[in-house]
mmCIF file with all atom_site columns, C-alpha atoms in Angstrom:
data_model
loop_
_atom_site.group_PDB
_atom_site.id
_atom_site.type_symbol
_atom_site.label_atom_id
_atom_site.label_alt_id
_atom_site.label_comp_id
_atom_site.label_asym_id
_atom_site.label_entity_id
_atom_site.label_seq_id
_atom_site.pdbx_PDB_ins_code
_atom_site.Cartn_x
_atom_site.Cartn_y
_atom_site.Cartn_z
_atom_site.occupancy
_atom_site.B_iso_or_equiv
_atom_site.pdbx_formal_charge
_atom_site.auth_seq_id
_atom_site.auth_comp_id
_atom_site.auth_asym_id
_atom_site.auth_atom_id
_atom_site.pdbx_PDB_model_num
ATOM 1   C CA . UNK F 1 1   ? -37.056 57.789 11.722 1.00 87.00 ? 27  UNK F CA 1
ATOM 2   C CA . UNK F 1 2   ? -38.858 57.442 8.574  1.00 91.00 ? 28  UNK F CA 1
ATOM 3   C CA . UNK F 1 3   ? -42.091 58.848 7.556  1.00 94.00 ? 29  UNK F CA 1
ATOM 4   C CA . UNK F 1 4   ? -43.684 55.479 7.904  1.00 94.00 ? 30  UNK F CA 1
ATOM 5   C CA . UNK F 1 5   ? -42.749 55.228 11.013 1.00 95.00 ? 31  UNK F CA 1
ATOM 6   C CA . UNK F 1 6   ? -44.393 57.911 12.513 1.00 95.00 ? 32  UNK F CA 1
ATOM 7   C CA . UNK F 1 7   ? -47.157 56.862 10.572 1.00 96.00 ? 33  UNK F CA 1
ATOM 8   C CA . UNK F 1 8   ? -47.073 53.578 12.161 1.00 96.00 ? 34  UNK F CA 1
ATOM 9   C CA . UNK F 1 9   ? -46.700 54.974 16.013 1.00 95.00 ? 35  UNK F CA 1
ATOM 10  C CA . UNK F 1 10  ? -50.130 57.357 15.355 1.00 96.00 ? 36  UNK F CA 1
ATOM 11  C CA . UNK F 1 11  ? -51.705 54.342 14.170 1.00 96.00 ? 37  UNK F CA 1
ATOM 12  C CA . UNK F 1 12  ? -51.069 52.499 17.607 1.00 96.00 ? 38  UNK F CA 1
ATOM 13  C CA . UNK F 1 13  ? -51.834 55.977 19.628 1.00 95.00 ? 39  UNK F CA 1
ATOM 14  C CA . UNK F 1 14  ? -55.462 55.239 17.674 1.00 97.00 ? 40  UNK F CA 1
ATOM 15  C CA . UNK F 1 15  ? -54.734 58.800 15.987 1.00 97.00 ? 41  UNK F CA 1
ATOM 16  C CA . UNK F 1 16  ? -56.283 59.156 12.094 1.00 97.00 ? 42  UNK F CA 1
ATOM 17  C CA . UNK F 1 17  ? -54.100 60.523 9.891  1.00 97.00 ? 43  UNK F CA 1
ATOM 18  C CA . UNK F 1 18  ? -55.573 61.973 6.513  1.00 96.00 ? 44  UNK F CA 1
ATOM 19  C CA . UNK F 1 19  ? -52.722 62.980 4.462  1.00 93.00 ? 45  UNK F CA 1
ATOM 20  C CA . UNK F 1 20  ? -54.615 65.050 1.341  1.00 89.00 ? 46  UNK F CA 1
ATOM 21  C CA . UNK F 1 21  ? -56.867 67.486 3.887  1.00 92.00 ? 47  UNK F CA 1
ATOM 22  C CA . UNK F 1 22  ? -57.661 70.819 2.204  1.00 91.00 ? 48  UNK F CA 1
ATOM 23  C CA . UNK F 1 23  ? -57.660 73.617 4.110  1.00 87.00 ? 49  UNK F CA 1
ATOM 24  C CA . UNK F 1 24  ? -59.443 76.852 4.421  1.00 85.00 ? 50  UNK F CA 1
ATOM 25  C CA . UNK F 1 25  ? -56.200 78.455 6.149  1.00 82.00 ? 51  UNK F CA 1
ATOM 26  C CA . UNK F 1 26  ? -52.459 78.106 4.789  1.00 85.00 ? 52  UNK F CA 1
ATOM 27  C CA . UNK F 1 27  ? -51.864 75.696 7.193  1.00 88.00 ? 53  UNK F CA 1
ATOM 28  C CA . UNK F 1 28  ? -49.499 72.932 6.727  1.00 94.00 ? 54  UNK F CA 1
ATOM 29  C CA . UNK F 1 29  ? -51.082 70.741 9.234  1.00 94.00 ? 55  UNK F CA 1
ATOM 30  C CA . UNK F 1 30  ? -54.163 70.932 11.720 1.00 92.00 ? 56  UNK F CA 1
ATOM 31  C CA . UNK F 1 31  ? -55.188 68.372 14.443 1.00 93.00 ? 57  UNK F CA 1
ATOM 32  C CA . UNK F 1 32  ? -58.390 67.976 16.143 1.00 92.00 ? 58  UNK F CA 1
ATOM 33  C CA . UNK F 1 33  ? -58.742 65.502 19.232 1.00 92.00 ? 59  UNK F CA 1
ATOM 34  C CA . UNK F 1 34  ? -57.433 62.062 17.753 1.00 95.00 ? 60  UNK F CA 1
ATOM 35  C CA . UNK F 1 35  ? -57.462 63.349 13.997 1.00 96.00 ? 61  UNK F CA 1
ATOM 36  C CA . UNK F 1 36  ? -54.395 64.953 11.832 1.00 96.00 ? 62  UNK F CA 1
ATOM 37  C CA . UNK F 1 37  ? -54.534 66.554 8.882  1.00 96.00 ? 63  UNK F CA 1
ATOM 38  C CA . UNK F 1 38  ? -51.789 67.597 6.552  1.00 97.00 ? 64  UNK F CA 1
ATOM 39  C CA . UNK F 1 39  ? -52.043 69.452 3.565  1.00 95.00 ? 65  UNK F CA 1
ATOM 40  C CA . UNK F 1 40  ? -52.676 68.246 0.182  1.00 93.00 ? 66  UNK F CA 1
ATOM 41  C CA . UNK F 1 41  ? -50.425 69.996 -1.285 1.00 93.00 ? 67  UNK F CA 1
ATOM 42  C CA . UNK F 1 42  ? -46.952 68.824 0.806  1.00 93.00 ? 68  UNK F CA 1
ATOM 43  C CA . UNK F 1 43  ? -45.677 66.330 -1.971 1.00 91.00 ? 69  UNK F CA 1
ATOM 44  C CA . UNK F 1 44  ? -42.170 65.685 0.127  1.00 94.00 ? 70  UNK F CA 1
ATOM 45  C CA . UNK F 1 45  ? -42.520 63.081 2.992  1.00 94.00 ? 71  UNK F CA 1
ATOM 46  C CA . UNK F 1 46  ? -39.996 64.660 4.698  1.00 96.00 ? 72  UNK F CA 1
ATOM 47  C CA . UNK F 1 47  ? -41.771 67.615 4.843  1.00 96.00 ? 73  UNK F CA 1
ATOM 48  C CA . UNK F 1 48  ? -44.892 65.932 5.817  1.00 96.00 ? 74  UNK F CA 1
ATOM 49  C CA . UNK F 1 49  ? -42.706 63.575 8.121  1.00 97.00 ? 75  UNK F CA 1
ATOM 50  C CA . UNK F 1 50  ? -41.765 67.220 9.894  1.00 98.00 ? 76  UNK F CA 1
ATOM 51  C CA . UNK F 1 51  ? -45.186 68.562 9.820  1.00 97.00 ? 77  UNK F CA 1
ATOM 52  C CA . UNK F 1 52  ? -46.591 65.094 11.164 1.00 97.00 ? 78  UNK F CA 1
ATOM 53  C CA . UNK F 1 53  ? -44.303 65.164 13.957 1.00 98.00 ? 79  UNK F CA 1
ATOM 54  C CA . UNK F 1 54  ? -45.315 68.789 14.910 1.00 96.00 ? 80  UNK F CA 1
ATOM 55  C CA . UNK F 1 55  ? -49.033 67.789 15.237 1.00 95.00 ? 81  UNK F CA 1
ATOM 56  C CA . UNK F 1 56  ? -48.293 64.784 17.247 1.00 97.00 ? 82  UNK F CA 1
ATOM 57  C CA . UNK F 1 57  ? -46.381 67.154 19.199 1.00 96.00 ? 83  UNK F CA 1
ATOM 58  C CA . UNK F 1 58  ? -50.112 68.856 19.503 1.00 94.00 ? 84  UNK F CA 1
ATOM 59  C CA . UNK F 1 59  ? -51.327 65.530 20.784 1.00 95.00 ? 85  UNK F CA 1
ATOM 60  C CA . UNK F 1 60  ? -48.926 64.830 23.038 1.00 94.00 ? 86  UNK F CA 1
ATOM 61  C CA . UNK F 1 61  ? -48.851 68.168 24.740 1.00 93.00 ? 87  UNK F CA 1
ATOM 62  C CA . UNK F 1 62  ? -51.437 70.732 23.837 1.00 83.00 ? 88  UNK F CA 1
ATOM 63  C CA . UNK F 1 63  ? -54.544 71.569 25.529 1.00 81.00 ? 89  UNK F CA 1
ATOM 64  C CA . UNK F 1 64  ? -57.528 73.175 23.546 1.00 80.00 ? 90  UNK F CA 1
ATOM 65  C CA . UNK F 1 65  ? -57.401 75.119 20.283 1.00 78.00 ? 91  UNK F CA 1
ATOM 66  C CA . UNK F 1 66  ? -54.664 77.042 20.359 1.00 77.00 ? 92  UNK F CA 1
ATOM 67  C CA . UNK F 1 67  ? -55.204 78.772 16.601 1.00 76.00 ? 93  UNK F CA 1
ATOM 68  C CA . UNK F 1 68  ? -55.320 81.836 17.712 1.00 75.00 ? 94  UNK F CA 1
ATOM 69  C CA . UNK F 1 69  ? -51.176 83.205 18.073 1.00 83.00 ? 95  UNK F CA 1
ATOM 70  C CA . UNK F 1 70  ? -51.399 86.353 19.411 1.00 83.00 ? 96  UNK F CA 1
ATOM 71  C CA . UNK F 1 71  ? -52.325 84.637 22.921 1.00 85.00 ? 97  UNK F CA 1
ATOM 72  C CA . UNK F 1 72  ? -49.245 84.008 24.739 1.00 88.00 ? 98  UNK F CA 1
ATOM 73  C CA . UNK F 1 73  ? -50.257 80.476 26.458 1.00 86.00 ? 99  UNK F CA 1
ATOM 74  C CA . UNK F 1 74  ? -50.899 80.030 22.856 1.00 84.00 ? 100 UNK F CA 1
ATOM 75  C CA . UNK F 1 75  ? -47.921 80.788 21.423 1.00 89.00 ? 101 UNK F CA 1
ATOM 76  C CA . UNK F 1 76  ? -45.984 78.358 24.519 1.00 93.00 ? 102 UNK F CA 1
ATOM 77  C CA . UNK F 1 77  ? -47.993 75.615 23.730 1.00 90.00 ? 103 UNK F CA 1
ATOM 78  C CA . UNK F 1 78  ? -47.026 76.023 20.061 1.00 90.00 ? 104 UNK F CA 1
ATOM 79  C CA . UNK F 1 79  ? -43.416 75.932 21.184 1.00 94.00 ? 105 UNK F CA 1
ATOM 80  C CA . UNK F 1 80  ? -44.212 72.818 23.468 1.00 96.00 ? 106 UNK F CA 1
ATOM 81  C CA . UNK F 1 81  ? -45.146 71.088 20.194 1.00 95.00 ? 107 UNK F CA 1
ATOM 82  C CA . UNK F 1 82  ? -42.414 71.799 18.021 1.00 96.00 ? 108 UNK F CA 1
ATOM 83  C CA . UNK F 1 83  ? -40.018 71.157 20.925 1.00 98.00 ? 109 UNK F CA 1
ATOM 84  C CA . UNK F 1 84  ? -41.644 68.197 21.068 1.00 98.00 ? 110 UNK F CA 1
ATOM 85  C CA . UNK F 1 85  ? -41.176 67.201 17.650 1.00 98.00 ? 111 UNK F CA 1
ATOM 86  C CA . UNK F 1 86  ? -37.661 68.227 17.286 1.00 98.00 ? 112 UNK F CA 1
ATOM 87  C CA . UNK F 1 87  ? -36.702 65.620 20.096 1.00 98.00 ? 113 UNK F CA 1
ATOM 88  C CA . UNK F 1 88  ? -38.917 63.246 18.699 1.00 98.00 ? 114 UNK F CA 1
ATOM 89  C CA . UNK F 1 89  ? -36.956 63.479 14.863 1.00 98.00 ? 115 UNK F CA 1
ATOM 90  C CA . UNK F 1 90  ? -33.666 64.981 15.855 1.00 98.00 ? 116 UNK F CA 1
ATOM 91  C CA . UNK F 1 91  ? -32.819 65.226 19.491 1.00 98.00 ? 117 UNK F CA 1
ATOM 92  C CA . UNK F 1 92  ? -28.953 66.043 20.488 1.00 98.00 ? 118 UNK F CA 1
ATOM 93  C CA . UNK F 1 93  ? -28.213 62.959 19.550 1.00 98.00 ? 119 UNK F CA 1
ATOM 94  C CA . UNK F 1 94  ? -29.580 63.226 16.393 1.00 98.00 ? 120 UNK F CA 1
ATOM 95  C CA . UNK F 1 95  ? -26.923 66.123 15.959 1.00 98.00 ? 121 UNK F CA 1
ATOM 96  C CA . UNK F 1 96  ? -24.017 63.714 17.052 1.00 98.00 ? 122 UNK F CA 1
ATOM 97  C CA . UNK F 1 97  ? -25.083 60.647 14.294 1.00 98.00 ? 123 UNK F CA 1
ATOM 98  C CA . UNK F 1 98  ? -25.122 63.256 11.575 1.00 97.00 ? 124 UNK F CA 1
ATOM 99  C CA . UNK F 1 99  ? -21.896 64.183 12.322 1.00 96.00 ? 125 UNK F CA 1
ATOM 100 C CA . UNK F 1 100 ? -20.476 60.720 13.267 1.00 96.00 ? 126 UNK F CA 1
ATOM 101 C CA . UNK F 1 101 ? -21.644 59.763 9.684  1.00 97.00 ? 127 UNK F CA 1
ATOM 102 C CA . UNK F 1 102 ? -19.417 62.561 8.292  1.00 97.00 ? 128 UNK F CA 1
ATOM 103 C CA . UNK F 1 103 ? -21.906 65.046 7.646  1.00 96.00 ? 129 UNK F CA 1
ATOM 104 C CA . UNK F 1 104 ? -20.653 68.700 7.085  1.00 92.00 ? 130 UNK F CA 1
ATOM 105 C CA . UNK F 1 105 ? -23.168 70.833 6.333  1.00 94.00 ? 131 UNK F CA 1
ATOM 106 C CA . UNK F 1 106 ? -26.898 71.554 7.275  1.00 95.00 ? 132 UNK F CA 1
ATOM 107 C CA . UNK F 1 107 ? -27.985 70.076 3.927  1.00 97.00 ? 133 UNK F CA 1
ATOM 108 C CA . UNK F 1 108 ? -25.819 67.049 4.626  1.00 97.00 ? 134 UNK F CA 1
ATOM 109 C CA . UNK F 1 109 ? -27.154 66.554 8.278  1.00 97.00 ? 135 UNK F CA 1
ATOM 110 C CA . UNK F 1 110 ? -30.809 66.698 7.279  1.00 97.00 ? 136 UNK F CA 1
ATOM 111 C CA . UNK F 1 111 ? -30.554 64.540 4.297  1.00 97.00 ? 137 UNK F CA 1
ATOM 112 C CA . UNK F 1 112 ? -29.131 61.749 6.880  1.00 98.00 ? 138 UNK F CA 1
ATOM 113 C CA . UNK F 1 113 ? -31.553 62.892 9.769  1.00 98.00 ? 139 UNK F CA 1
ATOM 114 C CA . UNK F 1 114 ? -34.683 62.886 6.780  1.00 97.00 ? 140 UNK F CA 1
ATOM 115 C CA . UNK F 1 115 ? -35.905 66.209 8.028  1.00 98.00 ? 141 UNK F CA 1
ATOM 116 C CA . UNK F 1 116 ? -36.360 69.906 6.010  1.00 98.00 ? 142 UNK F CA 1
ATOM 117 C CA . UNK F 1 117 ? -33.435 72.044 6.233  1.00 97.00 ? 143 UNK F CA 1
ATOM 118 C CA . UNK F 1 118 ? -35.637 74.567 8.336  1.00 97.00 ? 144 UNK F CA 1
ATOM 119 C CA . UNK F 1 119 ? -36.922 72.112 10.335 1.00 98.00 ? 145 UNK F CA 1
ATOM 120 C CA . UNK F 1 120 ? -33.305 71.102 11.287 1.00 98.00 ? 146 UNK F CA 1
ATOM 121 C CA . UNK F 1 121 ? -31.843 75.004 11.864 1.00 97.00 ? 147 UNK F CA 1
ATOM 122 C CA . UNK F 1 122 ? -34.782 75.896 14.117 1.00 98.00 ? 148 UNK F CA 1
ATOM 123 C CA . UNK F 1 123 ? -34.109 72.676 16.156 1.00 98.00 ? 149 UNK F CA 1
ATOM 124 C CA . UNK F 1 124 ? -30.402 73.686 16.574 1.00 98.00 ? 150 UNK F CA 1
ATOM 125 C CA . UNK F 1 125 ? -31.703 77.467 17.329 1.00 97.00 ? 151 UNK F CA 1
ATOM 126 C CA . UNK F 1 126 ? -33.853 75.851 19.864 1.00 98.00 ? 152 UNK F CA 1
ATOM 127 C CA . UNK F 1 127 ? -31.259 73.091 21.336 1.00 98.00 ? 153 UNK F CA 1
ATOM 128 C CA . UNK F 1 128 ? -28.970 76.691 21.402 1.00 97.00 ? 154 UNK F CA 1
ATOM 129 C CA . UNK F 1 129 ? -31.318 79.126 23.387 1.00 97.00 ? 155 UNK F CA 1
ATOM 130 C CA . UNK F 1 130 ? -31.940 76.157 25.609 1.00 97.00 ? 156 UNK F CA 1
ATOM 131 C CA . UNK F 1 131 ? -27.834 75.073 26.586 1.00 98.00 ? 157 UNK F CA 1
ATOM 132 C CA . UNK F 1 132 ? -26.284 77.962 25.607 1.00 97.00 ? 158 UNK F CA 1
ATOM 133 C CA . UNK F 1 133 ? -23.034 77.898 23.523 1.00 97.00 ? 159 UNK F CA 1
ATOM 134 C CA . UNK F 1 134 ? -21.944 74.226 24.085 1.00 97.00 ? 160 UNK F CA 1
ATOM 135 C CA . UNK F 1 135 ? -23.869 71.039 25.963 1.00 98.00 ? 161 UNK F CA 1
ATOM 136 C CA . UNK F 1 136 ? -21.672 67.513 26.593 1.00 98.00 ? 162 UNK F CA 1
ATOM 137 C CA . UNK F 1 137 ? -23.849 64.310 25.562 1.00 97.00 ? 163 UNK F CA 1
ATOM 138 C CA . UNK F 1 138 ? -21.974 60.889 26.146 1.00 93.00 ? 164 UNK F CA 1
ATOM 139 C CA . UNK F 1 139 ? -18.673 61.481 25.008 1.00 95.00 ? 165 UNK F CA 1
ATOM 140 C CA . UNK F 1 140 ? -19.407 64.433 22.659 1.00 97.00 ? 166 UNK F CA 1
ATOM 141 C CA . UNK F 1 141 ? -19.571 67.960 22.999 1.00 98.00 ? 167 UNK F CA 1
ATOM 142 C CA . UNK F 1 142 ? -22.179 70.009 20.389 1.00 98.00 ? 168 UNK F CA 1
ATOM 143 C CA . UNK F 1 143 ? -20.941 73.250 20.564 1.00 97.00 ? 169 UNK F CA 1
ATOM 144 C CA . UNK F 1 144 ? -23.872 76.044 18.707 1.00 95.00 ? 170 UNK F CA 1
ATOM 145 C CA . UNK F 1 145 ? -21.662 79.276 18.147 1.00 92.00 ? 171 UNK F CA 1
ATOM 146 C CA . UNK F 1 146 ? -19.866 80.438 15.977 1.00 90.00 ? 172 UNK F CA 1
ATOM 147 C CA . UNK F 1 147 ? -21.113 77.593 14.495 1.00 90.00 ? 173 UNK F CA 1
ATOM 148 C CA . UNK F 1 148 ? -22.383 74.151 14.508 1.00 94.00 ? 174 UNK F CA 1
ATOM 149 C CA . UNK F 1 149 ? -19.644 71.627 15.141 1.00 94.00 ? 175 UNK F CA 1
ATOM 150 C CA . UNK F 1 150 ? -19.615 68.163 17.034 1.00 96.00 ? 176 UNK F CA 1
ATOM 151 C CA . UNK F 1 151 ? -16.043 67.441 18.768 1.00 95.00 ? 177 UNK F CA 1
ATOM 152 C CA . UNK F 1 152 ? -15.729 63.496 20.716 1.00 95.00 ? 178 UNK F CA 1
ATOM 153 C CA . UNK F 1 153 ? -13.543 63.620 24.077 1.00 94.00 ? 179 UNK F CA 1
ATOM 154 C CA . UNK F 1 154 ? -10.724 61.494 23.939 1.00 88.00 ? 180 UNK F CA 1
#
């Protein structure tokens, strides 16, 4: 999914997207009701593609203001949100094009998948803690330890 693409599906949510927001905090991103902001200084639309996705992960899932972290419902509703975006950009089967398109590495995989490499090993640290060492999709098995590797039944 490119960039402009999730610009496109905010647009028809009726969400408001302003893509040079300065910010008081660090923050990469902040939304508030309909309206996202991301951080003038991202420069990399795949970084702002991941950040975007994270805060419509917010919209889609979050209830309140949720700034403060040391809050546990806090901190699962942060979770819900990046879960949320993870799916949305990379999603198991994400994980299966990359390597049906002869990707070999975690640079290689989110080059194809347009996401950060961070972005990309905490989804596959999340997909992990959630199915354990291996989960079958279709005809493909993902297995997470020792390491990332995608193997097709035959």
């Amino acid at each position: 999914m490119r960039y402009d693409t999730l610009l496109d599906e905010a647009d028809s949510d009726n969400i408001y997207i302003i893509e040079n927001a300065e910010f008081k905090s660090k923050a990469d991103g902040l939304i508030n009701g309909s309206v996202i902001g991301l951080n003038r200084n991202i420069k990399s639309n795949r970084k702002k593609k991941c950040i975007l996705a994270e805060e419509l992960g917010h919209y889609h899932t979050t209830v309140g203001n949720i700034l403060d972290q040391t809050d546990q419902g806090n901190r699962k509703q942060e979770m819900r949100a990046r879960i949320w975006a993870y799916n949305k950009l990379i999603g198991l089967m994400g994980i299966i094009d990359s390597f049906k398109n002869h990707c070999h590495s975690l640079a290689e995989s989110a080059e194809y998948l347009d996401v950060t490499e961070d972005f990309l090993s905490d989804a596959i640290s999340y997909y992990k803690s959630k199915y354990g060492i291996s989960v079958t999709v279709d005809n493909y098995v993902i297995y997470f330890e020792p390491s990332l590797g995608v193997f097709e039944l035959v």
